[in-house]
PDB file of C-alpha atoms in Angstrom:
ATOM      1  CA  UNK T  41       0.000   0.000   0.000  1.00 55.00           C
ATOM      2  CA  UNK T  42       2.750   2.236   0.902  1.00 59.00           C
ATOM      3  CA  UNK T  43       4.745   1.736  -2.337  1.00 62.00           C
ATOM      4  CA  UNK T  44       1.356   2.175  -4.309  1.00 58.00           C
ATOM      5  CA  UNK T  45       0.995   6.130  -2.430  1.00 61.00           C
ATOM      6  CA  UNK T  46       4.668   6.816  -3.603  1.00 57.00           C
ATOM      7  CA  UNK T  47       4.315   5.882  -7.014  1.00 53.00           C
ATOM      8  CA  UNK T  48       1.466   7.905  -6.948  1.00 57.00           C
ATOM      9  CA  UNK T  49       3.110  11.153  -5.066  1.00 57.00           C
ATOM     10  CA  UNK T  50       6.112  10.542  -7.801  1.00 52.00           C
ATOM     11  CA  UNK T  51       3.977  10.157 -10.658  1.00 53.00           C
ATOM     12  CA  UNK T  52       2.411  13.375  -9.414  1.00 52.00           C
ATOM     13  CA  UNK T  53       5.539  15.407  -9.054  1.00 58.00           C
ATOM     14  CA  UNK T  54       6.550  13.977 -12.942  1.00 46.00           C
ATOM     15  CA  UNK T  55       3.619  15.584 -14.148  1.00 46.00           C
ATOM     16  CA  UNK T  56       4.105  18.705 -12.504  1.00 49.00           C
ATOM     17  CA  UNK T  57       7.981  18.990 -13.435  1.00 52.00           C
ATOM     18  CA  UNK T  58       6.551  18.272 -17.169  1.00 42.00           C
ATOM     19  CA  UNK T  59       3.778  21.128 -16.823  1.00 43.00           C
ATOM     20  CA  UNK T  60       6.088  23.003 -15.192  1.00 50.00           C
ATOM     21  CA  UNK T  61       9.195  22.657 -17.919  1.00 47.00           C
ATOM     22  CA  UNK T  62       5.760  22.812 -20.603  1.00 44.00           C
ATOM     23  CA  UNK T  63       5.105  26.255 -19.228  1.00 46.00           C
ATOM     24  CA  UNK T  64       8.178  28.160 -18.759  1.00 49.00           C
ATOM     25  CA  UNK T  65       9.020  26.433 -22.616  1.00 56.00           C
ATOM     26  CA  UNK T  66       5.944  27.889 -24.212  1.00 61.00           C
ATOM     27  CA  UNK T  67       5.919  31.580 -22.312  1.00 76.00           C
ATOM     28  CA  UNK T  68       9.541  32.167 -23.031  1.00 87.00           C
ATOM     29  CA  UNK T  69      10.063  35.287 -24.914  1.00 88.00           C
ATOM     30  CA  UNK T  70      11.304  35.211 -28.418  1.00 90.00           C
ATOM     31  CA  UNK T  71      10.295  38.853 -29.206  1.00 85.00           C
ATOM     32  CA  UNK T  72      10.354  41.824 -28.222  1.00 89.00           C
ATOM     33  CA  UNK T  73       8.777  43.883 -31.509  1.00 90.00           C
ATOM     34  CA  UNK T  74       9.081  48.113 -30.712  1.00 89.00           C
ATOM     35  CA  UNK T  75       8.011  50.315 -33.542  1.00 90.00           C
ATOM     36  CA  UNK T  76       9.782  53.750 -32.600  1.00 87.00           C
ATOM     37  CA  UNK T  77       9.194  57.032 -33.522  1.00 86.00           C
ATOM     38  CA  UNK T  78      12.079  58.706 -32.972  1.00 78.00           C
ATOM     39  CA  UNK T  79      13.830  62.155 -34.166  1.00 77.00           C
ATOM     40  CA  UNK T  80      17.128  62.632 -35.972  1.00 69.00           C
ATOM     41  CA  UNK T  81      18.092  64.170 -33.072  1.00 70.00           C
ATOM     42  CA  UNK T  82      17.494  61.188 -30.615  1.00 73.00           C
ATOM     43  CA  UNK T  83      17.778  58.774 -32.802  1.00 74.00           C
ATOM     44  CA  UNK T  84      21.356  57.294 -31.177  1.00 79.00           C
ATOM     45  CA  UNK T  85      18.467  56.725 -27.905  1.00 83.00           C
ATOM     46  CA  UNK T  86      16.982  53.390 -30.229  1.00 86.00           C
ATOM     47  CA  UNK T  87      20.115  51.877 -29.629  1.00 86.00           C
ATOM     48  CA  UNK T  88      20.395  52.033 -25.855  1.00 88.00           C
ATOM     49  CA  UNK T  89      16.503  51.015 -25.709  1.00 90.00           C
ATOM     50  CA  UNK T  90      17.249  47.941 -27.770  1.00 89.00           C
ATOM     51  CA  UNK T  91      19.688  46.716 -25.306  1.00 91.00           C
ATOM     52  CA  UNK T  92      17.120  46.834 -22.921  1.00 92.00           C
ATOM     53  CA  UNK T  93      14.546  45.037 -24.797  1.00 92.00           C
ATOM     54  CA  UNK T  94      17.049  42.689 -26.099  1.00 91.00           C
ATOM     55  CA  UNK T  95      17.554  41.513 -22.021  1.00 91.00           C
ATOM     56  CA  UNK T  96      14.019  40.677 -22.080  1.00 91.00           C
ATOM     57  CA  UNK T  97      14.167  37.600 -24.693  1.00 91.00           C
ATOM     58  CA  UNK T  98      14.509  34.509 -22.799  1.00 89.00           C
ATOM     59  CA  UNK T  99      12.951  35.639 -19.541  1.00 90.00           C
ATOM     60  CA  UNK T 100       9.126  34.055 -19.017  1.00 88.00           C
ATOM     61  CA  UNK T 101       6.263  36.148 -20.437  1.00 88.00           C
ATOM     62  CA  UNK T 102       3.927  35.440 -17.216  1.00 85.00           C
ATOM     63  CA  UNK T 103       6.337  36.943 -14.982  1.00 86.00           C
ATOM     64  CA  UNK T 104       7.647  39.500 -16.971  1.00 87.00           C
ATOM     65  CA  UNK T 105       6.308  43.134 -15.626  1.00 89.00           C
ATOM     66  CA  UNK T 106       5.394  45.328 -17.848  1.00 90.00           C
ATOM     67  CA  UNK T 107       5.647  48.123 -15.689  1.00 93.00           C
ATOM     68  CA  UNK T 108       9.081  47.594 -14.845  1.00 93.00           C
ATOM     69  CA  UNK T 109       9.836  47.420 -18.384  1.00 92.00           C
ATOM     70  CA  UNK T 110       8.664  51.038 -18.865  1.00 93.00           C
ATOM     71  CA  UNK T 111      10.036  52.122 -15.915  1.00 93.00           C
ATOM     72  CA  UNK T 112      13.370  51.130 -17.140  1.00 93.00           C
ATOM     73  CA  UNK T 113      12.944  52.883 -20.727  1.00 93.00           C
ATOM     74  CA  UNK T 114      11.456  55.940 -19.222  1.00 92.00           C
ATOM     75  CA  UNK T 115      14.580  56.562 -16.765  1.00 92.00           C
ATOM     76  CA  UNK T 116      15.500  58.355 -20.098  1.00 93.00           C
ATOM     77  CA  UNK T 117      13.260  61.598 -19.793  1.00 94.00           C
ATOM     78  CA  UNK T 118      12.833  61.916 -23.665  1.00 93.00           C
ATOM     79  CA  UNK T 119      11.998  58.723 -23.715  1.00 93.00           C
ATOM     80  CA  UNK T 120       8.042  57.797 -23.592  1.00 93.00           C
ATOM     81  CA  UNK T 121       6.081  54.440 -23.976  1.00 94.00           C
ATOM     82  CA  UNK T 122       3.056  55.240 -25.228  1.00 94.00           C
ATOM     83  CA  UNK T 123       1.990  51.445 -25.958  1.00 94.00           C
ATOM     84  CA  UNK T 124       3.502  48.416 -24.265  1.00 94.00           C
ATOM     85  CA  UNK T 125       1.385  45.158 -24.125  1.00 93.00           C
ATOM     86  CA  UNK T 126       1.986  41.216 -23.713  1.00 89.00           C
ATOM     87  CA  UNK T 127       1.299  39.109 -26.552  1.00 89.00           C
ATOM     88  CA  UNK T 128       0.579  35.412 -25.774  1.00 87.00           C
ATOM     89  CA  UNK T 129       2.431  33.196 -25.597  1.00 89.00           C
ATOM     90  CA  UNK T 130       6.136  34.311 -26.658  1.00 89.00           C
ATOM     91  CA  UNK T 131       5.985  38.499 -27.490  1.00 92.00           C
ATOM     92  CA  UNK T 132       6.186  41.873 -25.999  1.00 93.00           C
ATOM     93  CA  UNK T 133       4.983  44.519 -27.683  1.00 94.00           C
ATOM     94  CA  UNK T 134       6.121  47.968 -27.702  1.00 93.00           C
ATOM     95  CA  UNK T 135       5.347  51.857 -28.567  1.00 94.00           C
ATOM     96  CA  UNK T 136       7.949  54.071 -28.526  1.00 93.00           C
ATOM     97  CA  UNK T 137       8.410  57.803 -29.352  1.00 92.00           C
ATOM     98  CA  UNK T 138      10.456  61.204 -28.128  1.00 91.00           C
ATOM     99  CA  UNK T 139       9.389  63.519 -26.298  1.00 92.00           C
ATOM    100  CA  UNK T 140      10.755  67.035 -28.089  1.00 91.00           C
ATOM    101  CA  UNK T 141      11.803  69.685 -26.447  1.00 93.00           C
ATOM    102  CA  UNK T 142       9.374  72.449 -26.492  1.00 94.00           C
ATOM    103  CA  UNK T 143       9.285  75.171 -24.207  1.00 96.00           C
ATOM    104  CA  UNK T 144      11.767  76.709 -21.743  1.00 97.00           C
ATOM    105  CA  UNK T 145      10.859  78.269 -18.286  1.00 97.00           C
ATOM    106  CA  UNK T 146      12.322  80.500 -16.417  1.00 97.00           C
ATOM    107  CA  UNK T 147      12.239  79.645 -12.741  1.00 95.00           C
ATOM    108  CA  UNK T 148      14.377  80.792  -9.697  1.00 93.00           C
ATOM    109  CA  UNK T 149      17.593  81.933 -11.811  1.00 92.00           C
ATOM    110  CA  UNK T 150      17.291  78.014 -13.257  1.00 96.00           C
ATOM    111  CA  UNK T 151      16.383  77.419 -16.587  1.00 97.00           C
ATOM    112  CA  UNK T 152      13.616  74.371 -17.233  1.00 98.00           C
ATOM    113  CA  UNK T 153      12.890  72.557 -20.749  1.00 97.00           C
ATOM    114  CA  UNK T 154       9.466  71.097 -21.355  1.00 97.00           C
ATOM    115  CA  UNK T 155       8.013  68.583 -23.741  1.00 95.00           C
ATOM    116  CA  UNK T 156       4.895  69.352 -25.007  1.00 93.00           C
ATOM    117  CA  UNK T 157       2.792  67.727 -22.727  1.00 94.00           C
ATOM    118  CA  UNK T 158       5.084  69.777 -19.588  1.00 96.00           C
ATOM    119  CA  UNK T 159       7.137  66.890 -18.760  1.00 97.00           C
ATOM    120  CA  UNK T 160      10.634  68.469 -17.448  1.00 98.00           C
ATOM    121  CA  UNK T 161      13.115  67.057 -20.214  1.00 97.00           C
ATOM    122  CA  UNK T 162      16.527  69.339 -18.380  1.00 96.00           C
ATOM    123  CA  UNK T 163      17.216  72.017 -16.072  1.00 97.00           C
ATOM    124  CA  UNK T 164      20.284  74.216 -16.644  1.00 97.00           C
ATOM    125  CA  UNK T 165      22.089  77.186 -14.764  1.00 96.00           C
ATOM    126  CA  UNK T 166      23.106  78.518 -17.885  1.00 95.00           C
ATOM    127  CA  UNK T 167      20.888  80.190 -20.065  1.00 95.00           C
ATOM    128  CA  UNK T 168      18.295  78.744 -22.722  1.00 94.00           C
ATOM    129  CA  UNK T 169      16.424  79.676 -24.870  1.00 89.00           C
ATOM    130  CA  UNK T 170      15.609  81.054 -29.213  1.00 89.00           C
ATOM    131  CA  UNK T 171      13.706  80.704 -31.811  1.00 88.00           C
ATOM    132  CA  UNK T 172      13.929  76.616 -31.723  1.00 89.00           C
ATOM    133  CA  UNK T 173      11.821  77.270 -27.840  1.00 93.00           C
ATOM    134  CA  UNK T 174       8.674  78.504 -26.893  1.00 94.00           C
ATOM    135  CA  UNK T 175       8.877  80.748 -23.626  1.00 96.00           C
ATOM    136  CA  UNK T 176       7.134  79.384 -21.209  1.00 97.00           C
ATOM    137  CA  UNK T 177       5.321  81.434 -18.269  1.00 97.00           C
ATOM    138  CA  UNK T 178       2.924  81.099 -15.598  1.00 97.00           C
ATOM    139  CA  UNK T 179       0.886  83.928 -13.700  1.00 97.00           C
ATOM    140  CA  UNK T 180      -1.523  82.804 -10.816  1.00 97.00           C
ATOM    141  CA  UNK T 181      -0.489  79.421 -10.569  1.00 97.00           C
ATOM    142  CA  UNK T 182       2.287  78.262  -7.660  1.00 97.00           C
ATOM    143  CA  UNK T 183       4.835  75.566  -9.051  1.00 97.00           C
ATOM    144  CA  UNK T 184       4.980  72.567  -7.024  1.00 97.00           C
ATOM    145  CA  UNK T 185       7.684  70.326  -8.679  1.00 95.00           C
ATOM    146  CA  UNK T 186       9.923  70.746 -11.549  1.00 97.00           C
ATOM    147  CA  UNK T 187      11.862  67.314 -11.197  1.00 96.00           C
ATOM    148  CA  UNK T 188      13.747  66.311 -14.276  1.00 96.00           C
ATOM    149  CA  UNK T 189      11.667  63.066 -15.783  1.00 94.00           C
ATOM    150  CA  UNK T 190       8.245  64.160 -14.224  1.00 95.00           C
ATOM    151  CA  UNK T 191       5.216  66.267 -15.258  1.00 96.00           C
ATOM    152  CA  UNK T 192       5.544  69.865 -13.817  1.00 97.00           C
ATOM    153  CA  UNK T 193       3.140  70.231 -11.001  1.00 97.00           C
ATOM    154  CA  UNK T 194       1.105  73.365  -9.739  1.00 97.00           C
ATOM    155  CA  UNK T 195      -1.374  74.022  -7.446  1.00 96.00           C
ATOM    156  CA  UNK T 196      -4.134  73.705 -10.694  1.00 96.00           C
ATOM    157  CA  UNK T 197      -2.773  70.724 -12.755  1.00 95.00           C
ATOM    158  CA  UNK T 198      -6.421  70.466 -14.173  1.00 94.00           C
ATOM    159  CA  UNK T 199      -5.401  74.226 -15.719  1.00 95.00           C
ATOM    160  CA  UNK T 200      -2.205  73.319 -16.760  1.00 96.00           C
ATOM    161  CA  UNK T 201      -2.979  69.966 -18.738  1.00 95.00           C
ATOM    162  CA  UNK T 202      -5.806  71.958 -20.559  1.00 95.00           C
ATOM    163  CA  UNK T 203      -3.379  74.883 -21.409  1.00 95.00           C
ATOM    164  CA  UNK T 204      -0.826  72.244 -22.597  1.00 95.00           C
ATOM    165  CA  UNK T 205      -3.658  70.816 -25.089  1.00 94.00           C
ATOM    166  CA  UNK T 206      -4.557  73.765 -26.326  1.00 93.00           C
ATOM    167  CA  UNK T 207      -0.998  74.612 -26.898  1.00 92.00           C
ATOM    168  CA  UNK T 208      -1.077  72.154 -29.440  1.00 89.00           C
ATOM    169  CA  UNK T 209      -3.224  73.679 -31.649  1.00 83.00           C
ATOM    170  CA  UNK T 210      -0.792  76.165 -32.499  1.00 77.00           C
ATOM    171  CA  UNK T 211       1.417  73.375 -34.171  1.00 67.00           C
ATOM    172  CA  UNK T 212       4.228  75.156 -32.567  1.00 56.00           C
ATOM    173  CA  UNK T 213       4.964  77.243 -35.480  1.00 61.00           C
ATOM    174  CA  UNK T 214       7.621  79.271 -35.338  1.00 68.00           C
ATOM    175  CA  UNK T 215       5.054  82.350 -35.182  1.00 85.00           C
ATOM    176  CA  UNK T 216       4.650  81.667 -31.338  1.00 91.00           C
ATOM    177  CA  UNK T 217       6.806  82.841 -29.278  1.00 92.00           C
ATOM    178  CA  UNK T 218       6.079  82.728 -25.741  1.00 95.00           C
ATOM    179  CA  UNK T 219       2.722  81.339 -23.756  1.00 96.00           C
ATOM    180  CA  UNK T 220       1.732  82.136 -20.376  1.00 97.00           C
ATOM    181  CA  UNK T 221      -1.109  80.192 -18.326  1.00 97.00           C
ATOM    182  CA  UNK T 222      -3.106  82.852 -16.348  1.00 97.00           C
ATOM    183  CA  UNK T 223      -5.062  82.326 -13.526  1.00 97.00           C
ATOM    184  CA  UNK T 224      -7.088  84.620 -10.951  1.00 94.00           C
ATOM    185  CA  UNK T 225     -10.418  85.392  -9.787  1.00 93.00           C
ATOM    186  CA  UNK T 226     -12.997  84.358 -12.668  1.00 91.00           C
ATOM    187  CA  UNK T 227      -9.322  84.056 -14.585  1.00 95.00           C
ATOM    188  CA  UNK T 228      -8.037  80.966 -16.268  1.00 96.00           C
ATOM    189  CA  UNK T 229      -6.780  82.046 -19.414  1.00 97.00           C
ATOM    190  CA  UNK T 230      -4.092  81.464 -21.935  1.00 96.00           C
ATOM    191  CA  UNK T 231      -2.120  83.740 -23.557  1.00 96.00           C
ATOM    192  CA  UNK T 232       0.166  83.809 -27.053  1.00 95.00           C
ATOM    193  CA  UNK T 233       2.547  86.049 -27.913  1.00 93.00           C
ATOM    194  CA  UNK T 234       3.588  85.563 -31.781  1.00 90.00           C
ATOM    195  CA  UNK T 235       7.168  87.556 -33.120  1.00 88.00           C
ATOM    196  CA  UNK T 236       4.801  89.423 -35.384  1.00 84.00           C
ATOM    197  CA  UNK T 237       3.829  91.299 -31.977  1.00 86.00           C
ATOM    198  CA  UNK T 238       0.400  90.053 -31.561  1.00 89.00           C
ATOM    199  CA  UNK T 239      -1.408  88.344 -29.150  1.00 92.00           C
ATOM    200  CA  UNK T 240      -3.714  85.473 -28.701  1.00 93.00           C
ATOM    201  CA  UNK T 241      -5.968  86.201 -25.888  1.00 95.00           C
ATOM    202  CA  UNK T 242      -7.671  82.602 -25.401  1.00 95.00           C
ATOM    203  CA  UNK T 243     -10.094  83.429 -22.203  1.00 94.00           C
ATOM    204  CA  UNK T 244     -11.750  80.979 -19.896  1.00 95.00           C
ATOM    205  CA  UNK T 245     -10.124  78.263 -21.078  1.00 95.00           C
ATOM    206  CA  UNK T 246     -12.423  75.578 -19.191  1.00 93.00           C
ATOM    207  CA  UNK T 247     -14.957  76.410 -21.363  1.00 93.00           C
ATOM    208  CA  UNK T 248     -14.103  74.861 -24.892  1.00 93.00           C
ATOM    209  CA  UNK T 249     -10.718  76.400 -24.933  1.00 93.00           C
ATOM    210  CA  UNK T 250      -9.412  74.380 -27.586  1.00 93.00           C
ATOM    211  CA  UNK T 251     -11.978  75.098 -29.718  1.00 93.00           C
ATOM    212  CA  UNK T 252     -11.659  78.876 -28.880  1.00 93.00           C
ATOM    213  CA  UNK T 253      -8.261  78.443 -29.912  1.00 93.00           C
ATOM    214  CA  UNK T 254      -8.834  76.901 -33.262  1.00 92.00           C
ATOM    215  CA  UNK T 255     -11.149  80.058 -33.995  1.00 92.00           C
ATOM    216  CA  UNK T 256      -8.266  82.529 -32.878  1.00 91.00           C
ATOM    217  CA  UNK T 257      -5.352  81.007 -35.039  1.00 90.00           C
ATOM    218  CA  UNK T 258      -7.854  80.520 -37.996  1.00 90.00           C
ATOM    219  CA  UNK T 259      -8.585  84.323 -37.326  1.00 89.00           C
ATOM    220  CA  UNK T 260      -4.868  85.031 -37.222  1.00 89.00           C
ATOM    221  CA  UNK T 261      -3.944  83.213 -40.273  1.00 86.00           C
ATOM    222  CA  UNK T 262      -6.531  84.438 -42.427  1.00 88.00           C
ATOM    223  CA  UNK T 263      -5.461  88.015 -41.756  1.00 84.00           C
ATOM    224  CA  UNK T 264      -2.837  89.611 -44.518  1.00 82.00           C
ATOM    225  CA  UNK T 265      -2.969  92.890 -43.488  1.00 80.00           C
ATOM    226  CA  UNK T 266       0.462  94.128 -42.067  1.00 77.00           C
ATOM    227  CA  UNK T 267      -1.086  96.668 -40.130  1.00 75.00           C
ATOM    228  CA  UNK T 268      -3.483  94.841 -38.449  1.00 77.00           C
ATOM    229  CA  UNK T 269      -0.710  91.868 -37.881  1.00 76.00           C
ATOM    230  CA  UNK T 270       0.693  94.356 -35.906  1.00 74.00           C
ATOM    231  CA  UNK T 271       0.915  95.484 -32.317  1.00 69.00           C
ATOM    232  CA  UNK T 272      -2.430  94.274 -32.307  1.00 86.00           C
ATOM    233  CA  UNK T 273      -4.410  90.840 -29.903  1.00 91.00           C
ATOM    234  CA  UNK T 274      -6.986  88.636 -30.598  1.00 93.00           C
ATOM    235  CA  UNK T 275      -9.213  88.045 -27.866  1.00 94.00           C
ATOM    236  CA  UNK T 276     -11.650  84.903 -28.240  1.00 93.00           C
ATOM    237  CA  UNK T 277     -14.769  84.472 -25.517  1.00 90.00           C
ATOM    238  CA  UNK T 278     -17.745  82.540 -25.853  1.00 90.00           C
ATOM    239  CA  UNK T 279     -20.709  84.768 -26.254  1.00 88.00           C
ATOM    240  CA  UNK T 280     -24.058  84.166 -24.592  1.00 85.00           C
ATOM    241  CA  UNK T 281     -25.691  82.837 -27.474  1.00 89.00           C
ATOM    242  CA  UNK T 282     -23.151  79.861 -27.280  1.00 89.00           C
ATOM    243  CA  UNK T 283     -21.092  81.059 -30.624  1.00 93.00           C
ATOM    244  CA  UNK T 284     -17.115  81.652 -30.445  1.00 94.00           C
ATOM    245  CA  UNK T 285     -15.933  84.849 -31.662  1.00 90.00           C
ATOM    246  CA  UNK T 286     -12.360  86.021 -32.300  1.00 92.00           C
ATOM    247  CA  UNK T 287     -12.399  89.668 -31.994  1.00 91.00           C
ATOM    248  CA  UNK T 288      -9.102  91.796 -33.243  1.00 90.00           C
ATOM    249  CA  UNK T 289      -8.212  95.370 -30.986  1.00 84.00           C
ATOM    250  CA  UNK T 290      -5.504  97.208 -30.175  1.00 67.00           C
ATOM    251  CA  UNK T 291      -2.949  96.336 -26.696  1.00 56.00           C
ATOM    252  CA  UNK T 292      -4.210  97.889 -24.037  1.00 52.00           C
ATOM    253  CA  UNK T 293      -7.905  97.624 -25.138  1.00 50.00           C
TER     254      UNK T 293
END
């Protein structure tokens, strides 16, 4: 009877070692597929991110995190995942693009580069800045972290993620030359200054700012008059009746 439960308990543990051995076979990883989209400029980074992918191949796909995987990538602040998923039973995966340096601001005698969605790329002593950076400011808002590799934090990050968006609808054109978020009582507005002296007065930006946005740059583009492309703003509200109206006038008005 007693040799009868052995063979059982070893038959047992032979099945397990070959489910086991079946397992860690099957969910070995064999790929590790990343489709970047990279710059020029940061295109040496693909090479340094391969390595890292490349230590992934052999390891098991069940126990494989994820999240440790784009922890590692992302220790490179230009760096961004935007995709990463596991693909039974043998591949990982991947998303990869830059982040480009945007904007700089100005912050306690420190200079701060931003990506376009205000993740802090570099800070610097020395001074940055040109035509190849939008000037970034804030007025109202109270910065609560400016860590290299994170998202800039202030005391409204609601604000500051819309502002960001609605950034984008300027394309970043070369036109734009510094933006500054503004917030105060019944204010939360943002505001463009373009090298051809004008401004873009986007108000109340909670309330379809990007939209508001689109209407003031379609207002600005569409207008080939030097002397009204001059010295003058565009200020864009939403009127009563719901409609959103860019209206040129003179600084100061």
């Amino acid at each position: 009877m007693r040799t009868k439960k052995l063979a059982i308990i070893s038959i047992a543990i032979a099945f397990a070692i070959v489910v086991i051995c079946s397992v860690i076979t099957t969910f070995t990883v064999r790929h590790v597929d990343a489709v970047f989209s990279v710059s020029e400029k940061n295109a040496e980074k693909t090479e340094t991110i391969n390595e890292i992918l490349n230590g992934y191949v052999g390891k098991n796909l069940l126990f494989c995190s994820i999240e440790e995987l784009e922890k590692e990538i992302e220790k490179d602040p230009y760096v961004e995942v935007t995709s990463i998923v596991k693909k039974f039973p043998d591949v990982i995966e991947l998303k990869i693009r830059d982040r480009k340096e945007i904007y700089v601001l100005q912050y306690e005698n420190k200079y701060y580069v931003l990506s376009e969605e205000g993740v802090v790329l570099k800070q610097s002593d020395e001074y940055i800045g040109g035509r190849e950076y939008i000037e970034f400011k804030l007025d109202g808002l109270e910065i609560l972290n400016l860590d290299v590799g994170s998202y800039i934090h202030t005391d409204d990050d609601l604000m500051l993620a819309l502002a960001f968006d609605i950034a984008k609808v300027a394309r970043y054109t070369d036109c734009v030359k510094e933006l500054t978020v503004k917030k105060g009582v019944d204010v939360q507005d943002v505001i463009f200054s373009t090298y051809t002296a004008v401004e873009i007065e986007v108000r109340n930006i909670l309330d379809e700012g990007e939209n508001k946005a689109k209407k003031a740059f379609t207002a600005y583009d569409n207008e080939t008059r030097d002397y009204i492309k001059s010295n003058n703003k565009i200020i864009v509200t939403k009127e009563d009746d719901g409609d959103i109206v860019p209206v040129w006038s003179y600084h100061g008005n």
